[in-house]
mmCIF file of C-alpha atoms in Angstrom:
data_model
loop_
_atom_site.group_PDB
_atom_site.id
_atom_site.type_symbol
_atom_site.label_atom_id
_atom_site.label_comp_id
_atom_site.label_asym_id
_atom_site.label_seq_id
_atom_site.Cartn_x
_atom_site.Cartn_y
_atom_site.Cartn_z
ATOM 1 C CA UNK A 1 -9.082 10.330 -11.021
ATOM 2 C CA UNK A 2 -8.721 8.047 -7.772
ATOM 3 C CA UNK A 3 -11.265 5.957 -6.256
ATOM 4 C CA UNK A 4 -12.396 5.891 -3.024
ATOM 5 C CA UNK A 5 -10.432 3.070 -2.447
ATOM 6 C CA UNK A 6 -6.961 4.786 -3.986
ATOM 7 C CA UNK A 7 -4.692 7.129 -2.556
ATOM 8 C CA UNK A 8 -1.724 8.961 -4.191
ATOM 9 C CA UNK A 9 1.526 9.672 -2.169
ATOM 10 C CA UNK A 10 3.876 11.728 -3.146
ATOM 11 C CA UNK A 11 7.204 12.275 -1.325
ATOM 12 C CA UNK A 12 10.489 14.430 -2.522
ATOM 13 C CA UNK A 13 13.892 12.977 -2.358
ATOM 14 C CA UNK A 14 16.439 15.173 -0.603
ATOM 15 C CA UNK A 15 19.220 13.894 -2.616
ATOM 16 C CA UNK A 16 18.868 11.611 -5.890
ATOM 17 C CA UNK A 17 20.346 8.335 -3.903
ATOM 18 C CA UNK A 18 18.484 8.669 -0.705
ATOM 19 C CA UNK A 19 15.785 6.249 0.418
ATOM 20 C CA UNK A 20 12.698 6.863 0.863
ATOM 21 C CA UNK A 21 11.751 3.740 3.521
ATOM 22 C CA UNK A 22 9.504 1.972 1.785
ATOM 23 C CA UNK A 23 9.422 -1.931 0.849
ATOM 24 C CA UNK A 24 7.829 -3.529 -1.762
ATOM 25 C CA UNK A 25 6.880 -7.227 -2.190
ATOM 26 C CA UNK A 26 5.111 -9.512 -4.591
ATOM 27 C CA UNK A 27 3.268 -13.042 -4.498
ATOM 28 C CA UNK A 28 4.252 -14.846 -7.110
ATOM 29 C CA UNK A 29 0.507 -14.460 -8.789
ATOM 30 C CA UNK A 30 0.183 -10.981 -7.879
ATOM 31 C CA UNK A 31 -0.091 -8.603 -11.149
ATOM 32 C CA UNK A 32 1.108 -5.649 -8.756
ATOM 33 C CA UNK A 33 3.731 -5.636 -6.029
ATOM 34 C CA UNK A 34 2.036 -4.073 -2.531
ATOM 35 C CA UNK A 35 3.784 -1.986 0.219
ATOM 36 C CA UNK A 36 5.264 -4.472 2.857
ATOM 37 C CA UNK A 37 7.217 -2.598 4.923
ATOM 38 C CA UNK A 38 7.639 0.979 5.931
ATOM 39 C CA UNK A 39 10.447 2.322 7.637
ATOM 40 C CA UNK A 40 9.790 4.289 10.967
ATOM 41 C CA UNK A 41 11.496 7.209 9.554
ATOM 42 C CA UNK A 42 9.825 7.276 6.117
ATOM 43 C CA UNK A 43 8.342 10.399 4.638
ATOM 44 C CA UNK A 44 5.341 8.286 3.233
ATOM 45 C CA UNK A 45 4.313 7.816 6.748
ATOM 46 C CA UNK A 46 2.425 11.635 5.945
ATOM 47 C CA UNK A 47 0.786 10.446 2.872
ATOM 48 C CA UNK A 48 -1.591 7.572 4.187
ATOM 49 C CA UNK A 49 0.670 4.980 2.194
ATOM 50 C CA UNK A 50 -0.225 1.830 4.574
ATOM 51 C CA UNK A 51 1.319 -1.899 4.781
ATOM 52 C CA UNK A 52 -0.933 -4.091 2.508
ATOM 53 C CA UNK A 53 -1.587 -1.093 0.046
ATOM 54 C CA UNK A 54 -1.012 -2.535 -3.495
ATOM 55 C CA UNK A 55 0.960 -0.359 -5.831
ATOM 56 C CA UNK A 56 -0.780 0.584 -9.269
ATOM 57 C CA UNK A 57 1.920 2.975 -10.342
ATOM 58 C CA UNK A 58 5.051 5.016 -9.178
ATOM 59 C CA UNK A 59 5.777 8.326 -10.731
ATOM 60 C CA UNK A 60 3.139 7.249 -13.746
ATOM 61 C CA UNK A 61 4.381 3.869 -14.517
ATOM 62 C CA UNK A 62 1.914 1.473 -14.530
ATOM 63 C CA UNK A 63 3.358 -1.604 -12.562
ATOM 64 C CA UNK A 64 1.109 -4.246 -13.567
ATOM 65 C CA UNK A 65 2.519 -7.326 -14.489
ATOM 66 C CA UNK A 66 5.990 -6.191 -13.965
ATOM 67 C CA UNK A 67 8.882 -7.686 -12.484
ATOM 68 C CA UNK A 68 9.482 -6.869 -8.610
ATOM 69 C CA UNK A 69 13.044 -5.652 -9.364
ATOM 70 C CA UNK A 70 11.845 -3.077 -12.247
ATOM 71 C CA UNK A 71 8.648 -1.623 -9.812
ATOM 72 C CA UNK A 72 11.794 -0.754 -7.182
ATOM 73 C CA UNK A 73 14.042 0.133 -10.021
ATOM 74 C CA UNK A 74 11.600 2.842 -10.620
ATOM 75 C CA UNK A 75 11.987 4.205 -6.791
ATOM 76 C CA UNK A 76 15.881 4.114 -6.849
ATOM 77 C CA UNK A 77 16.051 6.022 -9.854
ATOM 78 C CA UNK A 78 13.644 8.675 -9.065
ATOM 79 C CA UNK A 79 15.456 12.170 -9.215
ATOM 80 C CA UNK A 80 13.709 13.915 -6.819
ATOM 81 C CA UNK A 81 9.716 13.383 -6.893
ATOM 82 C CA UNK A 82 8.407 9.663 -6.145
ATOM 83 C CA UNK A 83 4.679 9.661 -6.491
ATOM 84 C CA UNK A 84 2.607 6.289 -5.406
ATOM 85 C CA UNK A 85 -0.598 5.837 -6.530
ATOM 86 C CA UNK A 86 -2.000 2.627 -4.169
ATOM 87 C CA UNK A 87 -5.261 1.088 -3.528
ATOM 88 C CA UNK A 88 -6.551 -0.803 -0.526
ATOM 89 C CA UNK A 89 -10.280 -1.892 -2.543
ATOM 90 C CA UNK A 90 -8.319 -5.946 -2.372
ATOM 91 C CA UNK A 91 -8.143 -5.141 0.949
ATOM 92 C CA UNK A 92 -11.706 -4.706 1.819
ATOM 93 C CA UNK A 93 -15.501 -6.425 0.629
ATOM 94 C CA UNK A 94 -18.384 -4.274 0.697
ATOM 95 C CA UNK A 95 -21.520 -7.152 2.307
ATOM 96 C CA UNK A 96 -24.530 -6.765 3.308
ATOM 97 C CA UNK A 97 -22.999 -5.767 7.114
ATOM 98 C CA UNK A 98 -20.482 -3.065 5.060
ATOM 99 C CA UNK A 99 -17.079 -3.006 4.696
ATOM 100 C CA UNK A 100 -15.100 -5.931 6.220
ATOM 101 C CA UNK A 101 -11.138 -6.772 6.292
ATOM 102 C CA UNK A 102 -10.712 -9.411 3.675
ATOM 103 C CA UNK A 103 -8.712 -12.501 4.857
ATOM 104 C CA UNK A 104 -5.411 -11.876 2.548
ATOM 105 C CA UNK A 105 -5.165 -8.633 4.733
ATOM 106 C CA UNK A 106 -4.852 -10.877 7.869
ATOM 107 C CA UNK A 107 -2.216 -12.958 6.079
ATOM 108 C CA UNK A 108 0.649 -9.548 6.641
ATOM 109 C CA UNK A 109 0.302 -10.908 10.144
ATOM 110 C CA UNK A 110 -0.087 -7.867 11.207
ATOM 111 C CA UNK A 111 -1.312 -7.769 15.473
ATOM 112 C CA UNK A 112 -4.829 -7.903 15.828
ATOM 113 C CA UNK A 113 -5.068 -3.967 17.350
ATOM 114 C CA UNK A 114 -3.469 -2.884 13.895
ATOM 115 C CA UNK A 115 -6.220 -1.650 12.135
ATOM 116 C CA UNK A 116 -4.626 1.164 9.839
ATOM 117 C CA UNK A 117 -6.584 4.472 8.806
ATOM 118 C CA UNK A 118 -7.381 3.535 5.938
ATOM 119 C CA UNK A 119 -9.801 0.499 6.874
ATOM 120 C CA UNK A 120 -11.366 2.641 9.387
ATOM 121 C CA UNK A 121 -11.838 5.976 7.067
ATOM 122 C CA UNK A 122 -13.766 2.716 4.796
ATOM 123 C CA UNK A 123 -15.755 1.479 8.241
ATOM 124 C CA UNK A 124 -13.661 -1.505 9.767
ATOM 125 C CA UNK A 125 -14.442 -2.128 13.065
ATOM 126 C CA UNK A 126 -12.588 -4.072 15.521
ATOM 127 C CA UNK A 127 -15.082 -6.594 15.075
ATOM 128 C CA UNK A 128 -14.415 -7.335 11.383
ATOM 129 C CA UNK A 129 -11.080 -7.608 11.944
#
């Protein structure tokens, strides 16, 4: 069972090798690696996977505390099905006002008008931006 703050994307492979335009990254004291960069022709682009969205598991491996290279090992090696479950809950603080952007979301210097789906499905305004 997800949270409100967790999504699951699942995409299909059309061939074993292809890509599937998505880029992870890590801080070096992250526990799990986050979505960085998504292609403009990625598939996950349907499933409400967002930039910033850290990455719990892919295709039921849980990713915490491993190494960047095995958490995209996991993609590349995916037959056909790759299935991301992600959160955005670091990416938001429920105060008093509601739900604001937290500060490490600014940090993807991302442009000020980006304000994905996600934050605004959770009730990020402009404003807390």
């Amino acid at each position: 069972m997800t949270s409100q703050f967790e999504i699951i994307a699942a995409v299909t492979k059309e061939t074993p090798s292809s890509k599937v335009g998505v880029t992870l990254s890590m801080e070096p004291d992250d526990e799990y690696p986050f979505v960085s960069k998504l292609s403009d022709v990625s598939p996950f682009h349907e499933t409400g996977l967002k930039i910033g969205m850290k990455v719990l598991s892919i295709n039921s491996v849980d990713l915490k505390g491993k190494p960047l290279k095995e958490c995209t090992g996991i993609i590349k090696s995916a037959v056909r099905e790759v299935v991301i479950l992600a959160t955005f809950e670091d990416l938001v603080e429920n105060t008093e006002d509601g739900l604001i952007a937290k500060k490490g979301y600014r940090e993807l210097n991302l442009p000020r008008w980006y304000i994905p789906d996600y934050l605004v499905a959770a009730g990020v305004t402009e404003e807390d931006w």
